[in-house]
Coordinates of C-alpha atoms in Angstrom, one line a residue:
M225 CA 32.5 -29.9 -43.6
S226 CA 35.5 -27.7 -43.6
T227 CA 38.7 -28.3 -41.9
H228 CA 38.3 -25.4 -39.5
S229 CA 34.5 -26.5 -38.6
T230 CA 36.0 -29.8 -38.1
G231 CA 38.6 -28.7 -35.7
R232 CA 36.3 -26.5 -33.9
A233 CA 33.8 -29.7 -33.6
A234 CA 36.5 -31.7 -32.5
G235 CA 37.7 -28.8 -30.0
S236 CA 34.4 -28.7 -28.6
I237 CA 34.0 -32.5 -27.9
V238 CA 37.5 -32.8 -26.1
P239 CA 36.0 -31.9 -22.8
W240 CA 33.7 -34.2 -22.5
F241 CA 35.7 -37.1 -23.2
G242 CA 38.1 -35.4 -21.0
A243 CA 35.2 -35.7 -18.1
V244 CA 35.1 -39.6 -18.8
L245 CA 39.1 -39.8 -18.6
V246 CA 38.9 -37.8 -15.2
L247 CA 36.2 -39.8 -13.7
Q248 CA 38.0 -43.2 -14.6
L249 CA 41.0 -42.0 -13.1
A250 CA 39.2 -41.0 -9.8
H251 CA 37.7 -44.6 -9.7
A252 CA 40.8 -46.2 -10.5
F253 CA 42.7 -43.9 -7.9
A254 CA 40.2 -44.6 -5.2
A255 CA 40.0 -48.2 -5.7
A256 CA 44.3 -48.3 -6.0
S257 CA 43.9 -46.6 -2.2
A258 CA 41.3 -49.1 -0.8
L259 CA 42.8 -52.6 -2.2
D260 CA 43.8 -53.5 1.2
A261 CA 40.3 -52.5 2.9
P262 CA 37.7 -54.6 1.2
H263 CA 34.9 -53.2 2.7
S264 CA 35.8 -49.8 1.8
L265 CA 36.6 -50.9 -1.8
Q266 CA 33.4 -52.5 -2.4
L267 CA 32.0 -49.1 -1.2
V268 CA 34.4 -47.7 -3.9
H269 CA 32.8 -49.7 -6.3
D270 CA 29.6 -49.1 -5.0
V271 CA 29.5 -45.1 -5.6
A272 CA 31.2 -45.5 -8.8
G273 CA 28.4 -47.9 -10.0
W274 CA 25.8 -45.5 -9.0
G275 CA 27.5 -42.4 -10.7
S276 CA 28.3 -44.2 -13.9
G277 CA 25.0 -45.5 -14.0
V278 CA 22.8 -42.7 -13.3
L279 CA 25.2 -41.0 -16.4
A280 CA 24.3 -43.7 -18.5
V281 CA 20.3 -43.8 -17.9
A282 CA 20.3 -40.1 -18.1
G283 CA 22.3 -40.1 -21.2
T284 CA 20.7 -42.7 -23.5
F285 CA 17.3 -41.5 -22.0
A286 CA 18.1 -38.3 -23.6
A287 CA 19.0 -39.7 -26.9
A288 CA 15.9 -41.6 -27.2
R289 CA 13.5 -38.5 -26.6
S290 CA 15.3 -36.7 -29.3
F291 CA 13.4 -39.2 -31.8
V292 CA 9.4 -39.4 -32.4
P293 CA 7.9 -42.7 -31.5
G294 CA 8.1 -45.1 -34.3
D295 CA 11.5 -44.0 -35.7
Y296 CA 14.2 -46.8 -36.0
L297 CA 16.8 -44.9 -33.9
R298 CA 14.0 -44.2 -31.2
K299 CA 14.0 -47.8 -30.9
V300 CA 17.7 -48.4 -30.4
W301 CA 18.5 -45.6 -27.9
G302 CA 15.2 -47.0 -26.5
G303 CA 16.6 -50.3 -25.8
L304 CA 20.0 -48.9 -24.7
A305 CA 18.3 -46.8 -22.0
A306 CA 16.2 -49.9 -21.0
G307 CA 19.4 -51.8 -20.5
A308 CA 21.0 -49.3 -18.7
F309 CA 18.3 -48.5 -16.3
L310 CA 17.9 -52.3 -15.6
S311 CA 21.6 -52.1 -14.9
L312 CA 20.8 -49.5 -12.4
V313 CA 18.3 -51.5 -10.6
S314 CA 20.9 -54.2 -10.5
T315 CA 23.5 -51.9 -8.8
A316 CA 20.6 -50.9 -6.4
L317 CA 20.0 -54.1 -5.4
R318 CA 24.0 -54.9 -4.5
S319 CA 24.1 -51.8 -2.9
Y320 CA 20.9 -52.2 -0.8
W321 CA 22.6 -55.5 0.3
L322 CA 26.2 -54.3 0.9
H323 CA 24.7 -51.3 3.4
A324 CA 21.8 -53.4 4.9
V325 CA 24.0 -56.9 5.3
P326 CA 27.4 -55.8 5.0
D327 CA 28.8 -59.3 6.4
V328 CA 26.7 -61.4 4.7
P329 CA 27.6 -62.1 0.2
F330 CA 25.3 -61.2 -1.8
T331 CA 25.2 -64.8 -3.1
Q332 CA 23.4 -65.3 0.2
S333 CA 20.9 -62.8 -0.6
P334 CA 17.2 -63.7 -0.9
L335 CA 17.6 -60.7 -3.7
L336 CA 19.8 -62.9 -5.8
P337 CA 17.0 -64.4 -7.9
L338 CA 15.4 -61.2 -8.6
R339 CA 19.1 -60.0 -9.5
M340 CA 19.5 -62.4 -11.9
G341 CA 15.9 -61.9 -14.0
V342 CA 17.3 -58.3 -14.3
V343 CA 20.6 -59.0 -15.2
V344 CA 19.6 -61.2 -17.9
L345 CA 16.6 -58.8 -19.1
A346 CA 19.0 -55.8 -19.0
N347 CA 21.6 -57.7 -21.4
V348 CA 18.8 -58.6 -23.9
C349 CA 17.6 -55.3 -23.9
T350 CA 21.3 -53.9 -24.4
T351 CA 21.9 -56.8 -27.0
Y352 CA 19.0 -56.1 -28.9
A353 CA 19.7 -52.2 -29.2
L354 CA 23.4 -52.7 -30.3
I355 CA 22.5 -55.2 -33.1
L356 CA 20.0 -52.6 -34.3
L357 CA 22.5 -49.8 -34.1
A358 CA 25.5 -51.8 -35.9
M359 CA 22.7 -52.2 -38.5
T360 CA 21.9 -48.5 -38.8
Y361 CA 24.4 -47.8 -41.7
R362 CA 22.1 -50.3 -44.0
Q363 CA 19.0 -48.4 -42.8
S364 CA 20.4 -45.2 -43.8
G365 CA 22.6 -46.6 -46.7
L366 CA 25.9 -45.9 -45.3
Q367 CA 26.9 -49.4 -45.9
P368 CA 31.2 -48.7 -45.2
P369 CA 33.0 -50.8 -48.2
S370 CA 34.7 -53.7 -47.9
S371 CA 38.6 -53.4 -47.2
F372 CA 41.5 -55.0 -45.7
R373 CA 41.4 -52.8 -43.1
S374 CA 37.7 -53.4 -41.9
N375 CA 37.8 -57.2 -42.5
A376 CA 41.0 -57.2 -40.2
L377 CA 39.3 -55.0 -37.9
W378 CA 36.3 -57.9 -38.0
A379 CA 38.8 -60.8 -37.5
G380 CA 40.5 -59.1 -34.7
T381 CA 37.1 -58.0 -33.2
A382 CA 35.6 -61.9 -33.3
I383 CA 38.8 -63.2 -32.0
A384 CA 38.8 -61.3 -29.2
A385 CA 35.1 -61.9 -28.6
L386 CA 36.0 -65.7 -28.3
A387 CA 39.3 -65.0 -26.3
V388 CA 37.2 -63.1 -23.8
G389 CA 34.2 -64.9 -23.8
L390 CA 34.6 -68.7 -24.5
P391 CA 37.0 -69.5 -20.9
V392 CA 34.5 -67.7 -19.0
L393 CA 31.6 -69.5 -20.7
A394 CA 33.2 -72.7 -20.0
T395 CA 34.0 -72.4 -16.4
E396 CA 30.6 -70.7 -15.6
V397 CA 28.8 -73.7 -17.4
R398 CA 30.6 -76.4 -14.7
H399 CA 28.9 -74.0 -12.1
L400 CA 25.0 -74.9 -13.3
G401 CA 23.1 -77.2 -11.2
A402 CA 25.7 -77.2 -8.1
D403 CA 23.0 -75.3 -5.9
S404 CA 20.4 -72.4 -6.4
A405 CA 23.2 -69.8 -5.4
A406 CA 25.9 -71.1 -7.9
T407 CA 23.4 -71.5 -10.4
M408 CA 22.0 -68.4 -10.5
S409 CA 25.3 -66.6 -10.1
A410 CA 26.3 -68.6 -13.1
V411 CA 23.0 -67.7 -15.1
I412 CA 24.0 -64.1 -14.2
S413 CA 27.8 -64.3 -15.4
L414 CA 26.6 -66.3 -18.4
A415 CA 24.0 -63.6 -19.7
S416 CA 26.5 -60.8 -19.4
T417 CA 29.4 -62.8 -20.9
L418 CA 27.2 -63.7 -24.1
A419 CA 25.9 -59.9 -24.3
D420 CA 29.6 -58.9 -23.9
M421 CA 30.7 -60.6 -26.6
T422 CA 28.2 -59.3 -28.9
T423 CA 29.1 -56.0 -27.7
I424 CA 32.6 -56.6 -28.6
L425 CA 32.2 -58.5 -31.9
L426 CA 29.7 -55.0 -32.7
V427 CA 32.6 -52.8 -32.2
A428 CA 33.7 -53.3 -35.9
P429 CA 30.9 -52.3 -37.4
I430 CA 30.4 -49.5 -34.8
L431 CA 34.1 -48.1 -35.6
S432 CA 33.9 -48.7 -39.3
V433 CA 30.7 -46.0 -39.4
A434 CA 32.6 -43.8 -37.0
Y435 CA 35.3 -43.8 -39.6
M436 CA 33.5 -43.1 -42.4
L437 CA 31.3 -40.3 -40.9
R438 CA 34.8 -38.7 -39.6
G439 CA 34.6 -35.2 -39.6
G440 CA 30.6 -35.0 -39.4
R441 CA 28.7 -34.3 -35.9
L442 CA 27.2 -37.9 -35.4
A443 CA 30.9 -39.6 -36.0
W444 CA 31.5 -38.8 -32.4
V445 CA 28.2 -40.9 -31.4
W446 CA 29.8 -43.6 -32.8
W447 CA 33.5 -43.3 -31.8
A448 CA 31.6 -43.2 -28.4
M449 CA 30.0 -46.2 -28.6
G450 CA 32.7 -48.3 -30.1
V451 CA 35.1 -46.8 -27.1
S452 CA 32.8 -48.2 -24.6
G453 CA 32.8 -51.6 -26.0
A454 CA 36.6 -51.7 -25.9
M455 CA 36.4 -50.7 -22.3
W456 CA 34.2 -53.6 -22.0
L457 CA 36.8 -56.1 -23.7
F458 CA 39.3 -55.2 -21.1
Y459 CA 37.0 -55.5 -18.6
D460 CA 35.7 -58.8 -19.5
A461 CA 39.2 -59.6 -19.8
R462 CA 40.3 -59.0 -16.1
G463 CA 40.3 -62.4 -15.4
W464 CA 43.1 -63.5 -17.4
L465 CA 44.7 -59.8 -18.1
A466 CA 45.4 -59.4 -14.4
P467 CA 48.1 -62.2 -13.9
L468 CA 50.0 -60.8 -16.7
L469 CA 50.2 -57.4 -15.1
P470 CA 52.8 -56.6 -12.5
G471 CA 51.7 -56.8 -9.1
D472 CA 49.1 -59.1 -7.3
A473 CA 46.6 -60.6 -9.8
A474 CA 43.7 -59.6 -7.5
Q475 CA 44.3 -56.6 -6.9
S476 CA 45.2 -55.8 -10.8
A477 CA 42.0 -57.7 -11.2
E478 CA 39.8 -55.0 -8.9
L479 CA 41.6 -52.3 -10.8
L480 CA 40.7 -53.6 -14.2
R481 CA 37.1 -53.8 -13.0
T482 CA 36.9 -49.5 -12.4
L483 CA 36.8 -49.8 -16.5
R484 CA 33.0 -50.5 -15.9
T485 CA 33.0 -46.8 -15.1
S486 CA 34.1 -45.7 -18.7
G487 CA 32.1 -48.2 -20.3
L488 CA 28.7 -47.0 -18.9
V489 CA 29.7 -43.2 -19.0
L490 CA 30.6 -43.6 -22.7
L491 CA 27.6 -44.7 -23.2
G492 CA 25.7 -42.3 -21.2
L493 CA 28.0 -39.6 -23.4
A494 CA 27.1 -41.3 -26.7
G495 CA 23.6 -40.6 -25.8
W496 CA 24.1 -37.0 -25.1
L497 CA 26.1 -36.2 -28.2
Q498 CA 22.9 -38.2 -30.3
R499 CA 20.9 -35.6 -28.8
T500 CA 23.3 -32.8 -29.1
A501 CA 23.5 -33.8 -33.0
L502 CA 20.2 -33.4 -33.4
A503 CA 19.8 -30.1 -32.1
P504 CA 19.3 -27.5 -34.8
R505 CA 22.5 -25.1 -34.8
Q506 CA 22.2 -21.5 -34.3
A507 CA 22.7 -19.4 -37.3
P508 CA 25.9 -17.1 -36.7
A509 CA 24.8 -13.4 -36.0
A510 CA 25.7 -11.1 -38.8
G511 CA 28.6 -8.7 -38.6
P512 CA 28.6 -4.9 -38.8
E513 CA 29.1 -4.9 -42.3
V514 CA 27.1 -7.4 -43.3
Q515 CA 24.1 -6.1 -41.4
T516 CA 24.8 -2.5 -43.1
H517 CA 25.0 -3.8 -46.3
A518 CA 21.8 -5.4 -45.9
G519 CA 20.3 -2.1 -44.8
M520 CA 21.6 0.0 -47.6
S521 CA 20.4 -2.5 -50.2

């Protein structure tokens, strides 16, 4: 791919990533404006959850439909689409309870067991799909060569996954068996944490392939997936990152919680870019000189 075409491709993709940034900033600004009003803050997260969830479902389903049944990547995007859809169902359950019974915490809702099952299944689908995605380079023969940079990236993501996940796992395991509500909440947290640890760990091979494919149309799919995983890293680390930030730790945690928007929207964007990358390119129209020459030959 020439430098000119590479620059043109990069220019065409910038508005999409810019739109993700705008959505992220909008969620963060709205959350910051509602930090002193707990119910309003819940509504902000609710609206953002619906918006980002719908975009994630739309993008991943679009990517899955781009492949024929039985195709390896159809399994990948089908799993991601299923995970995104189930995540949206989880959002719908919480949203319903928030609006129907706003004064009662969701942990006391009879919908909690249903949400537990939905969240566990969503994380299983997403983790399975991401493992398949990280193995795509082996299926296609595009195995990135081992280097100091790639090994350092692997080590860094492994350390990050352990640093983010182990404290949460240790805390939630102690909640198992306390009572039914605490146990179900712990199962939800454990499933989400284990899946997110896997996602963080898989950032290394995903970004390695993205770097190797730099300049290609598929590179942006991998970059979007990799950055999405990085957003989940900071989202999951909000428990210990928040006290390190200036200001109130609880409010900082709520602001870091808005990174869920970027994580989901980037997943949807990756799916849409996958679909776009498979679309046939239109041949450039012949100029007047070419047409005249062709007519005279």
